């Protein structure tokens, strides 16, 4: 994937910690994060769902919780919603969040405005129910004709893309296993472009 190393490291750490627990033992995963587990029929990841998170479970093209596409980095920082920042190239700033979303969401801002919200954990899920840890075939079953597999311009990575107006949901691969390793949303002009062409600098 064409993504700054800090995001890959965060994604790998999150996946290495959370996904094995969710897939193998929902009760152990919930215990590890201080919650309880339930297993509703037909739920993602083999029917296991973690409760105990105090944040919403859905990440959509508008963002998640207070982290709305278009929100100001300065305003979120002043409100105590930003934990760390890492300036990137082309005026892009990556950021981590505070509160119940800490360790779950990674943000990207361009010119002080939120243009990408991403996660390497499960939950959150998309409004349709897709999430990190699923196979691309499962995404195709969920989205049908609304989504499609795409490749980057270099031809060395593939992803599943769902368009919602001028915004997208993008599910990219995992560095060491098949299936979805990262789920991100935002304007196609930023999220899809970065996947297809790589960062601007």
mmCIF file with all atom_site columns, C-alpha atoms in Angstrom:
data_model
loop_
_atom_site.group_PDB
_atom_site.id
_atom_site.type_symbol
_atom_site.label_atom_id
_atom_site.label_alt_id
_atom_site.label_comp_id
_atom_site.label_asym_id
_atom_site.label_entity_id
_atom_site.label_seq_id
_atom_site.pdbx_PDB_ins_code
_atom_site.Cartn_x
_atom_site.Cartn_y
_atom_site.Cartn_z
_atom_site.occupancy
_atom_site.B_iso_or_equiv
_atom_site.pdbx_formal_charge
_atom_site.auth_seq_id
_atom_site.auth_comp_id
_atom_site.auth_asym_id
_atom_site.auth_atom_id
_atom_site.pdbx_PDB_model_num
ATOM 1   C CA . UNK A 1 1   ? 0.000   0.000   0.000   1.00 0.00 ? 1   UNK A CA 1
ATOM 2   C CA . UNK A 1 2   ? 1.136   3.533   -0.611  1.00 0.00 ? 2   UNK A CA 1
ATOM 3   C CA . UNK A 1 3   ? 0.769   4.810   2.941   1.00 0.00 ? 3   UNK A CA 1
ATOM 4   C CA . UNK A 1 4   ? 3.176   6.524   5.348   1.00 0.00 ? 4   UNK A CA 1
ATOM 5   C CA . UNK A 1 5   ? 5.132   4.111   7.518   1.00 0.00 ? 5   UNK A CA 1
ATOM 6   C CA . UNK A 1 6   ? 3.513   5.435   10.705  1.00 0.00 ? 6   UNK A CA 1
ATOM 7   C CA . UNK A 1 7   ? 0.126   4.262   9.427   1.00 0.00 ? 7   UNK A CA 1
ATOM 8   C CA . UNK A 1 8   ? 1.443   0.825   8.480   1.00 0.00 ? 8   UNK A CA 1
ATOM 9   C CA . UNK A 1 9   ? 3.037   0.438   11.883  1.00 0.00 ? 9   UNK A CA 1
ATOM 10  C CA . UNK A 1 10  ? -0.145  1.505   13.664  1.00 0.00 ? 10  UNK A CA 1
ATOM 11  C CA . UNK A 1 11  ? -2.250  -0.772  11.478  1.00 0.00 ? 11  UNK A CA 1
ATOM 12  C CA . UNK A 1 12  ? 0.034   -3.756  12.047  1.00 0.00 ? 12  UNK A CA 1
ATOM 13  C CA . UNK A 1 13  ? 0.051   -3.238  15.797  1.00 0.00 ? 13  UNK A CA 1
ATOM 14  C CA . UNK A 1 14  ? -3.711  -2.845  15.971  1.00 0.00 ? 14  UNK A CA 1
ATOM 15  C CA . UNK A 1 15  ? -4.370  -5.875  13.780  1.00 0.00 ? 15  UNK A CA 1
ATOM 16  C CA . UNK A 1 16  ? -1.839  -7.988  15.602  1.00 0.00 ? 16  UNK A CA 1
ATOM 17  C CA . UNK A 1 17  ? -3.518  -7.205  18.904  1.00 0.00 ? 17  UNK A CA 1
ATOM 18  C CA . UNK A 1 18  ? -7.242  -6.965  18.194  1.00 0.00 ? 18  UNK A CA 1
ATOM 19  C CA . UNK A 1 19  ? -8.121  -9.192  15.243  1.00 0.00 ? 19  UNK A CA 1
ATOM 20  C CA . UNK A 1 20  ? -6.737  -12.483 16.560  1.00 0.00 ? 20  UNK A CA 1
ATOM 21  C CA . UNK A 1 21  ? -8.736  -11.940 19.734  1.00 0.00 ? 21  UNK A CA 1
ATOM 22  C CA . UNK A 1 22  ? -11.931 -11.037 17.871  1.00 0.00 ? 22  UNK A CA 1
ATOM 23  C CA . UNK A 1 23  ? -11.715 -13.942 15.442  1.00 0.00 ? 23  UNK A CA 1
ATOM 24  C CA . UNK A 1 24  ? -10.599 -16.615 17.904  1.00 0.00 ? 24  UNK A CA 1
ATOM 25  C CA . UNK A 1 25  ? -12.223 -15.730 21.195  1.00 0.00 ? 25  UNK A CA 1
ATOM 26  C CA . UNK A 1 26  ? -14.744 -12.905 21.407  1.00 0.00 ? 26  UNK A CA 1
ATOM 27  C CA . UNK A 1 27  ? -15.078 -13.179 25.182  1.00 0.00 ? 27  UNK A CA 1
ATOM 28  C CA . UNK A 1 28  ? -11.308 -12.923 25.648  1.00 0.00 ? 28  UNK A CA 1
ATOM 29  C CA . UNK A 1 29  ? -11.163 -9.905  23.367  1.00 0.00 ? 29  UNK A CA 1
ATOM 30  C CA . UNK A 1 30  ? -13.915 -8.155  25.258  1.00 0.00 ? 30  UNK A CA 1
ATOM 31  C CA . UNK A 1 31  ? -12.238 -8.959  28.551  1.00 0.00 ? 31  UNK A CA 1
ATOM 32  C CA . UNK A 1 32  ? -8.965  -7.533  27.260  1.00 0.00 ? 32  UNK A CA 1
ATOM 33  C CA . UNK A 1 33  ? -10.627 -4.207  26.488  1.00 0.00 ? 33  UNK A CA 1
ATOM 34  C CA . UNK A 1 34  ? -12.847 -4.159  29.538  1.00 0.00 ? 34  UNK A CA 1
ATOM 35  C CA . UNK A 1 35  ? -16.166 -5.001  27.889  1.00 0.00 ? 35  UNK A CA 1
ATOM 36  C CA . UNK A 1 36  ? -18.415 -7.941  27.275  1.00 0.00 ? 36  UNK A CA 1
ATOM 37  C CA . UNK A 1 37  ? -19.001 -9.944  24.135  1.00 0.00 ? 37  UNK A CA 1
ATOM 38  C CA . UNK A 1 38  ? -22.164 -11.018 22.417  1.00 0.00 ? 38  UNK A CA 1
ATOM 39  C CA . UNK A 1 39  ? -22.659 -13.096 19.298  1.00 0.00 ? 39  UNK A CA 1
ATOM 40  C CA . UNK A 1 40  ? -25.690 -12.015 17.298  1.00 0.00 ? 40  UNK A CA 1
ATOM 41  C CA . UNK A 1 41  ? -26.674 -14.315 14.460  1.00 0.00 ? 41  UNK A CA 1
ATOM 42  C CA . UNK A 1 42  ? -25.292 -13.339 11.077  1.00 0.00 ? 42  UNK A CA 1
ATOM 43  C CA . UNK A 1 43  ? -22.889 -10.730 12.439  1.00 0.00 ? 43  UNK A CA 1
ATOM 44  C CA . UNK A 1 44  ? -19.522 -10.030 10.834  1.00 0.00 ? 44  UNK A CA 1
ATOM 45  C CA . UNK A 1 45  ? -16.423 -12.053 11.713  1.00 0.00 ? 45  UNK A CA 1
ATOM 46  C CA . UNK A 1 46  ? -18.234 -15.276 12.356  1.00 0.00 ? 46  UNK A CA 1
ATOM 47  C CA . UNK A 1 47  ? -21.110 -13.653 14.249  1.00 0.00 ? 47  UNK A CA 1
ATOM 48  C CA . UNK A 1 48  ? -18.915 -12.151 16.972  1.00 0.00 ? 48  UNK A CA 1
ATOM 49  C CA . UNK A 1 49  ? -19.452 -8.542  17.966  1.00 0.00 ? 49  UNK A CA 1
ATOM 50  C CA . UNK A 1 50  ? -17.702 -6.669  20.726  1.00 0.00 ? 50  UNK A CA 1
ATOM 51  C CA . UNK A 1 51  ? -19.724 -4.488  23.021  1.00 0.00 ? 51  UNK A CA 1
ATOM 52  C CA . UNK A 1 52  ? -18.215 -2.285  25.667  1.00 0.00 ? 52  UNK A CA 1
ATOM 53  C CA . UNK A 1 53  ? -16.907 0.347   23.237  1.00 0.00 ? 53  UNK A CA 1
ATOM 54  C CA . UNK A 1 54  ? -18.426 3.687   24.159  1.00 0.00 ? 54  UNK A CA 1
ATOM 55  C CA . UNK A 1 55  ? -17.989 5.057   20.651  1.00 0.00 ? 55  UNK A CA 1
ATOM 56  C CA . UNK A 1 56  ? -20.356 4.487   17.735  1.00 0.00 ? 56  UNK A CA 1
ATOM 57  C CA . UNK A 1 57  ? -19.673 1.301   15.835  1.00 0.00 ? 57  UNK A CA 1
ATOM 58  C CA . UNK A 1 58  ? -20.078 2.819   12.349  1.00 0.00 ? 58  UNK A CA 1
ATOM 59  C CA . UNK A 1 59  ? -17.566 4.588   10.107  1.00 0.00 ? 59  UNK A CA 1
ATOM 60  C CA . UNK A 1 60  ? -19.246 6.094   7.038   1.00 0.00 ? 60  UNK A CA 1
ATOM 61  C CA . UNK A 1 61  ? -18.288 8.492   4.271   1.00 0.00 ? 61  UNK A CA 1
ATOM 62  C CA . UNK A 1 62  ? -19.211 11.406  6.536   1.00 0.00 ? 62  UNK A CA 1
ATOM 63  C CA . UNK A 1 63  ? -16.721 10.252  9.186   1.00 0.00 ? 63  UNK A CA 1
ATOM 64  C CA . UNK A 1 64  ? -17.271 8.846   12.678  1.00 0.00 ? 64  UNK A CA 1
ATOM 65  C CA . UNK A 1 65  ? -18.533 10.554  15.809  1.00 0.00 ? 65  UNK A CA 1
ATOM 66  C CA . UNK A 1 66  ? -17.125 14.098  16.090  1.00 0.00 ? 66  UNK A CA 1
ATOM 67  C CA . UNK A 1 67  ? -14.543 13.274  13.414  1.00 0.00 ? 67  UNK A CA 1
ATOM 68  C CA . UNK A 1 68  ? -16.577 14.515  10.436  1.00 0.00 ? 68  UNK A CA 1
ATOM 69  C CA . UNK A 1 69  ? -15.123 14.981  6.970   1.00 0.00 ? 69  UNK A CA 1
ATOM 70  C CA . UNK A 1 70  ? -14.391 18.690  6.590   1.00 0.00 ? 70  UNK A CA 1
ATOM 71  C CA . UNK A 1 71  ? -13.846 19.285  10.324  1.00 0.00 ? 71  UNK A CA 1
ATOM 72  C CA . UNK A 1 72  ? -11.032 21.647  11.302  1.00 0.00 ? 72  UNK A CA 1
ATOM 73  C CA . UNK A 1 73  ? -7.823  20.250  12.802  1.00 0.00 ? 73  UNK A CA 1
ATOM 74  C CA . UNK A 1 74  ? -7.466  23.433  14.855  1.00 0.00 ? 74  UNK A CA 1
ATOM 75  C CA . UNK A 1 75  ? -10.993 23.125  16.248  1.00 0.00 ? 75  UNK A CA 1
ATOM 76  C CA . UNK A 1 76  ? -10.620 19.413  17.076  1.00 0.00 ? 76  UNK A CA 1
ATOM 77  C CA . UNK A 1 77  ? -7.271  20.096  18.756  1.00 0.00 ? 77  UNK A CA 1
ATOM 78  C CA . UNK A 1 78  ? -8.740  22.960  20.817  1.00 0.00 ? 78  UNK A CA 1
ATOM 79  C CA . UNK A 1 79  ? -11.563 20.639  21.907  1.00 0.00 ? 79  UNK A CA 1
ATOM 80  C CA . UNK A 1 80  ? -9.048  18.022  23.130  1.00 0.00 ? 80  UNK A CA 1
ATOM 81  C CA . UNK A 1 81  ? -9.980  15.519  20.422  1.00 0.00 ? 81  UNK A CA 1
ATOM 82  C CA . UNK A 1 82  ? -6.481  15.125  18.891  1.00 0.00 ? 82  UNK A CA 1
ATOM 83  C CA . UNK A 1 83  ? -3.760  13.102  20.634  1.00 0.00 ? 83  UNK A CA 1
ATOM 84  C CA . UNK A 1 84  ? -0.798  13.402  18.236  1.00 0.00 ? 84  UNK A CA 1
ATOM 85  C CA . UNK A 1 85  ? 0.013   14.816  14.821  1.00 0.00 ? 85  UNK A CA 1
ATOM 86  C CA . UNK A 1 86  ? 2.572   13.843  12.182  1.00 0.00 ? 86  UNK A CA 1
ATOM 87  C CA . UNK A 1 87  ? 3.104   16.302  9.321   1.00 0.00 ? 87  UNK A CA 1
ATOM 88  C CA . UNK A 1 88  ? 3.353   14.640  5.937   1.00 0.00 ? 88  UNK A CA 1
ATOM 89  C CA . UNK A 1 89  ? 4.035   15.947  2.482   1.00 0.00 ? 89  UNK A CA 1
ATOM 90  C CA . UNK A 1 90  ? 1.854   18.241  0.402   1.00 0.00 ? 90  UNK A CA 1
ATOM 91  C CA . UNK A 1 91  ? 0.331   19.981  3.395   1.00 0.00 ? 91  UNK A CA 1
ATOM 92  C CA . UNK A 1 92  ? -1.169  16.748  4.772   1.00 0.00 ? 92  UNK A CA 1
ATOM 93  C CA . UNK A 1 93  ? -1.118  16.151  8.531   1.00 0.00 ? 93  UNK A CA 1
ATOM 94  C CA . UNK A 1 94  ? -1.882  12.718  10.002  1.00 0.00 ? 94  UNK A CA 1
ATOM 95  C CA . UNK A 1 95  ? -3.355  12.578  13.491  1.00 0.00 ? 95  UNK A CA 1
ATOM 96  C CA . UNK A 1 96  ? -4.407  10.233  16.243  1.00 0.00 ? 96  UNK A CA 1
ATOM 97  C CA . UNK A 1 97  ? -7.507  10.753  18.325  1.00 0.00 ? 97  UNK A CA 1
ATOM 98  C CA . UNK A 1 98  ? -8.416  10.821  22.013  1.00 0.00 ? 98  UNK A CA 1
ATOM 99  C CA . UNK A 1 99  ? -11.197 9.277   24.052  1.00 0.00 ? 99  UNK A CA 1
ATOM 100 C CA . UNK A 1 100 ? -12.982 6.075   23.138  1.00 0.00 ? 100 UNK A CA 1
ATOM 101 C CA . UNK A 1 101 ? -11.804 6.298   19.508  1.00 0.00 ? 101 UNK A CA 1
ATOM 102 C CA . UNK A 1 102 ? -8.103  6.358   20.592  1.00 0.00 ? 102 UNK A CA 1
ATOM 103 C CA . UNK A 1 103 ? -6.207  3.523   18.938  1.00 0.00 ? 103 UNK A CA 1
ATOM 104 C CA . UNK A 1 104 ? -9.129  2.961   16.563  1.00 0.00 ? 104 UNK A CA 1
ATOM 105 C CA . UNK A 1 105 ? -9.085  5.901   14.130  1.00 0.00 ? 105 UNK A CA 1
ATOM 106 C CA . UNK A 1 106 ? -6.309  7.568   12.169  1.00 0.00 ? 106 UNK A CA 1
ATOM 107 C CA . UNK A 1 107 ? -7.083  10.908  10.543  1.00 0.00 ? 107 UNK A CA 1
ATOM 108 C CA . UNK A 1 108 ? -5.619  12.881  7.648   1.00 0.00 ? 108 UNK A CA 1
ATOM 109 C CA . UNK A 1 109 ? -6.053  16.642  7.282   1.00 0.00 ? 109 UNK A CA 1
ATOM 110 C CA . UNK A 1 110 ? -5.225  18.796  4.278   1.00 0.00 ? 110 UNK A CA 1
ATOM 111 C CA . UNK A 1 111 ? -5.205  22.578  4.662   1.00 0.00 ? 111 UNK A CA 1
ATOM 112 C CA . UNK A 1 112 ? -6.639  22.179  8.207   1.00 0.00 ? 112 UNK A CA 1
ATOM 113 C CA . UNK A 1 113 ? -9.662  20.155  6.988   1.00 0.00 ? 113 UNK A CA 1
ATOM 114 C CA . UNK A 1 114 ? -10.339 16.475  7.666   1.00 0.00 ? 114 UNK A CA 1
ATOM 115 C CA . UNK A 1 115 ? -10.121 14.559  4.382   1.00 0.00 ? 115 UNK A CA 1
ATOM 116 C CA . UNK A 1 116 ? -9.685  10.957  5.548   1.00 0.00 ? 116 UNK A CA 1
ATOM 117 C CA . UNK A 1 117 ? -10.757 8.790   8.457   1.00 0.00 ? 117 UNK A CA 1
ATOM 118 C CA . UNK A 1 118 ? -9.276  5.295   8.573   1.00 0.00 ? 118 UNK A CA 1
ATOM 119 C CA . UNK A 1 119 ? -9.064  2.269   10.809  1.00 0.00 ? 119 UNK A CA 1
ATOM 120 C CA . UNK A 1 120 ? -7.155  -0.993  11.046  1.00 0.00 ? 120 UNK A CA 1
ATOM 121 C CA . UNK A 1 121 ? -9.471  -2.445  13.703  1.00 0.00 ? 121 UNK A CA 1
ATOM 122 C CA . UNK A 1 122 ? -12.858 -4.109  13.849  1.00 0.00 ? 122 UNK A CA 1
ATOM 123 C CA . UNK A 1 123 ? -15.199 -2.534  14.828  1.00 0.00 ? 123 UNK A CA 1
ATOM 124 C CA . UNK A 1 124 ? -15.992 -0.005  13.412  1.00 0.00 ? 124 UNK A CA 1
ATOM 125 C CA . UNK A 1 125 ? -17.915 -1.250  10.409  1.00 0.00 ? 125 UNK A CA 1
ATOM 126 C CA . UNK A 1 126 ? -19.301 0.519   7.365   1.00 0.00 ? 126 UNK A CA 1
ATOM 127 C CA . UNK A 1 127 ? -23.031 1.357   7.291   1.00 0.00 ? 127 UNK A CA 1
ATOM 128 C CA . UNK A 1 128 ? -23.463 -1.771  5.133   1.00 0.00 ? 128 UNK A CA 1
ATOM 129 C CA . UNK A 1 129 ? -21.652 -3.954  7.686   1.00 0.00 ? 129 UNK A CA 1
ATOM 130 C CA . UNK A 1 130 ? -18.206 -4.335  6.082   1.00 0.00 ? 130 UNK A CA 1
ATOM 131 C CA . UNK A 1 131 ? -15.063 -4.150  8.223   1.00 0.00 ? 131 UNK A CA 1
ATOM 132 C CA . UNK A 1 132 ? -11.397 -4.937  8.611   1.00 0.00 ? 132 UNK A CA 1
ATOM 133 C CA . UNK A 1 133 ? -10.760 -8.679  8.735   1.00 0.00 ? 133 UNK A CA 1
ATOM 134 C CA . UNK A 1 134 ? -13.260 -9.611  6.039   1.00 0.00 ? 134 UNK A CA 1
ATOM 135 C CA . UNK A 1 135 ? -12.292 -11.127 2.706   1.00 0.00 ? 135 UNK A CA 1
ATOM 136 C CA . UNK A 1 136 ? -12.775 -9.191  -0.519  1.00 0.00 ? 136 UNK A CA 1
ATOM 137 C CA . UNK A 1 137 ? -15.336 -11.849 -1.529  1.00 0.00 ? 137 UNK A CA 1
ATOM 138 C CA . UNK A 1 138 ? -17.359 -10.972 1.579   1.00 0.00 ? 138 UNK A CA 1
ATOM 139 C CA . UNK A 1 139 ? -17.270 -7.306  0.553   1.00 0.00 ? 139 UNK A CA 1
ATOM 140 C CA . UNK A 1 140 ? -18.554 -8.232  -2.890  1.00 0.00 ? 140 UNK A CA 1
ATOM 141 C CA . UNK A 1 141 ? -21.424 -10.154 -1.267  1.00 0.00 ? 141 UNK A CA 1
ATOM 142 C CA . UNK A 1 142 ? -22.287 -7.125  0.906   1.00 0.00 ? 142 UNK A CA 1
ATOM 143 C CA . UNK A 1 143 ? -22.051 -4.409  -1.748  1.00 0.00 ? 143 UNK A CA 1
ATOM 144 C CA . UNK A 1 144 ? -22.895 -6.187  -4.991  1.00 0.00 ? 144 UNK A CA 1
ATOM 145 C CA . UNK A 1 145 ? -22.878 -3.739  -7.902  1.00 0.00 ? 145 UNK A CA 1
ATOM 146 C CA . UNK A 1 146 ? -22.260 -0.730  -5.613  1.00 0.00 ? 146 UNK A CA 1
ATOM 147 C CA . UNK A 1 147 ? -18.569 -1.635  -5.216  1.00 0.00 ? 147 UNK A CA 1
ATOM 148 C CA . UNK A 1 148 ? -15.704 -3.000  -7.271  1.00 0.00 ? 148 UNK A CA 1
ATOM 149 C CA . UNK A 1 149 ? -12.116 -4.198  -7.045  1.00 0.00 ? 149 UNK A CA 1
ATOM 150 C CA . UNK A 1 150 ? -9.559  -1.677  -8.315  1.00 0.00 ? 150 UNK A CA 1
ATOM 151 C CA . UNK A 1 151 ? -5.774  -1.675  -8.762  1.00 0.00 ? 151 UNK A CA 1
ATOM 152 C CA . UNK A 1 152 ? -3.355  1.174   -8.184  1.00 0.00 ? 152 UNK A CA 1
ATOM 153 C CA . UNK A 1 153 ? -1.602  2.774   -11.137 1.00 0.00 ? 153 UNK A CA 1
ATOM 154 C CA . UNK A 1 154 ? 1.625   0.893   -10.390 1.00 0.00 ? 154 UNK A CA 1
ATOM 155 C CA . UNK A 1 155 ? -0.303  -2.396  -10.571 1.00 0.00 ? 155 UNK A CA 1
ATOM 156 C CA . UNK A 1 156 ? 1.140   -3.687  -7.293  1.00 0.00 ? 156 UNK A CA 1
ATOM 157 C CA . UNK A 1 157 ? -1.848  -3.294  -4.953  1.00 0.00 ? 157 UNK A CA 1
ATOM 158 C CA . UNK A 1 158 ? -5.585  -3.865  -5.089  1.00 0.00 ? 158 UNK A CA 1
ATOM 159 C CA . UNK A 1 159 ? -8.473  -2.556  -3.061  1.00 0.00 ? 159 UNK A CA 1
ATOM 160 C CA . UNK A 1 160 ? -12.234 -2.639  -2.890  1.00 0.00 ? 160 UNK A CA 1
ATOM 161 C CA . UNK A 1 161 ? -13.894 0.712   -3.677  1.00 0.00 ? 161 UNK A CA 1
ATOM 162 C CA . UNK A 1 162 ? -17.431 1.862   -2.923  1.00 0.00 ? 162 UNK A CA 1
ATOM 163 C CA . UNK A 1 163 ? -18.523 5.260   -4.267  1.00 0.00 ? 163 UNK A CA 1
ATOM 164 C CA . UNK A 1 164 ? -21.074 7.359   -2.391  1.00 0.00 ? 164 UNK A CA 1
ATOM 165 C CA . UNK A 1 165 ? -21.469 10.584  -4.357  1.00 0.00 ? 165 UNK A CA 1
ATOM 166 C CA . UNK A 1 166 ? -18.131 12.396  -4.349  1.00 0.00 ? 166 UNK A CA 1
ATOM 167 C CA . UNK A 1 167 ? -16.862 10.319  -1.411  1.00 0.00 ? 167 UNK A CA 1
ATOM 168 C CA . UNK A 1 168 ? -15.635 6.745   -1.129  1.00 0.00 ? 168 UNK A CA 1
ATOM 169 C CA . UNK A 1 169 ? -15.209 3.820   1.198   1.00 0.00 ? 169 UNK A CA 1
ATOM 170 C CA . UNK A 1 170 ? -11.885 2.136   0.401   1.00 0.00 ? 170 UNK A CA 1
ATOM 171 C CA . UNK A 1 171 ? -10.846 -1.270  1.765   1.00 0.00 ? 171 UNK A CA 1
ATOM 172 C CA . UNK A 1 172 ? -7.171  -2.068  1.199   1.00 0.00 ? 172 UNK A CA 1
ATOM 173 C CA . UNK A 1 173 ? -5.214  -5.256  1.766   1.00 0.00 ? 173 UNK A CA 1
ATOM 174 C CA . UNK A 1 174 ? -3.341  -6.542  4.767   1.00 0.00 ? 174 UNK A CA 1
ATOM 175 C CA . UNK A 1 175 ? 0.476   -6.701  4.568   1.00 0.00 ? 175 UNK A CA 1
ATOM 176 C CA . UNK A 1 176 ? 0.748   -10.335 5.757   1.00 0.00 ? 176 UNK A CA 1
ATOM 177 C CA . UNK A 1 177 ? -2.579  -12.099 5.207   1.00 0.00 ? 177 UNK A CA 1
ATOM 178 C CA . UNK A 1 178 ? -5.376  -12.132 2.629   1.00 0.00 ? 178 UNK A CA 1
ATOM 179 C CA . UNK A 1 179 ? -8.339  -9.796  3.043   1.00 0.00 ? 179 UNK A CA 1
ATOM 180 C CA . UNK A 1 180 ? -9.016  -6.319  4.331   1.00 0.00 ? 180 UNK A CA 1
ATOM 181 C CA . UNK A 1 181 ? -6.369  -4.728  6.536   1.00 0.00 ? 181 UNK A CA 1
ATOM 182 C CA . UNK A 1 182 ? -7.379  -1.068  6.391   1.00 0.00 ? 182 UNK A CA 1
ATOM 183 C CA . UNK A 1 183 ? -10.713 0.700   5.900   1.00 0.00 ? 183 UNK A CA 1
ATOM 184 C CA . UNK A 1 184 ? -10.808 4.406   5.072   1.00 0.00 ? 184 UNK A CA 1
ATOM 185 C CA . UNK A 1 185 ? -13.371 6.974   4.015   1.00 0.00 ? 185 UNK A CA 1
ATOM 186 C CA . UNK A 1 186 ? -13.301 10.471  2.577   1.00 0.00 ? 186 UNK A CA 1
ATOM 187 C CA . UNK A 1 187 ? -13.461 12.450  -0.658  1.00 0.00 ? 187 UNK A CA 1
ATOM 188 C CA . UNK A 1 188 ? -12.539 10.436  -3.746  1.00 0.00 ? 188 UNK A CA 1
ATOM 189 C CA . UNK A 1 189 ? -10.233 13.287  -4.744  1.00 0.00 ? 189 UNK A CA 1
ATOM 190 C CA . UNK A 1 190 ? -8.060  12.453  -1.725  1.00 0.00 ? 190 UNK A CA 1
ATOM 191 C CA . UNK A 1 191 ? -8.665  8.835   -0.646  1.00 0.00 ? 191 UNK A CA 1
ATOM 192 C CA . UNK A 1 192 ? -9.026  7.169   -4.039  1.00 0.00 ? 192 UNK A CA 1
ATOM 193 C CA . UNK A 1 193 ? -6.400  9.384   -5.671  1.00 0.00 ? 193 UNK A CA 1
ATOM 194 C CA . UNK A 1 194 ? -3.825  8.546   -2.983  1.00 0.00 ? 194 UNK A CA 1
ATOM 195 C CA . UNK A 1 195 ? -4.427  4.842   -3.447  1.00 0.00 ? 195 UNK A CA 1
ATOM 196 C CA . UNK A 1 196 ? -4.256  4.956   -7.231  1.00 0.00 ? 196 UNK A CA 1
ATOM 197 C CA . UNK A 1 197 ? -1.368  7.393   -7.627  1.00 0.00 ? 197 UNK A CA 1
ATOM 198 C CA . UNK A 1 198 ? 0.402   7.357   -4.271  1.00 0.00 ? 198 UNK A CA 1
ATOM 199 C CA . UNK A 1 199 ? 1.086   10.428  -2.130  1.00 0.00 ? 199 UNK A CA 1
ATOM 200 C CA . UNK A 1 200 ? 1.709   13.679  -4.012  1.00 0.00 ? 200 UNK A CA 1
ATOM 201 C CA . UNK A 1 201 ? 5.329   13.857  -2.825  1.00 0.00 ? 201 UNK A CA 1
#
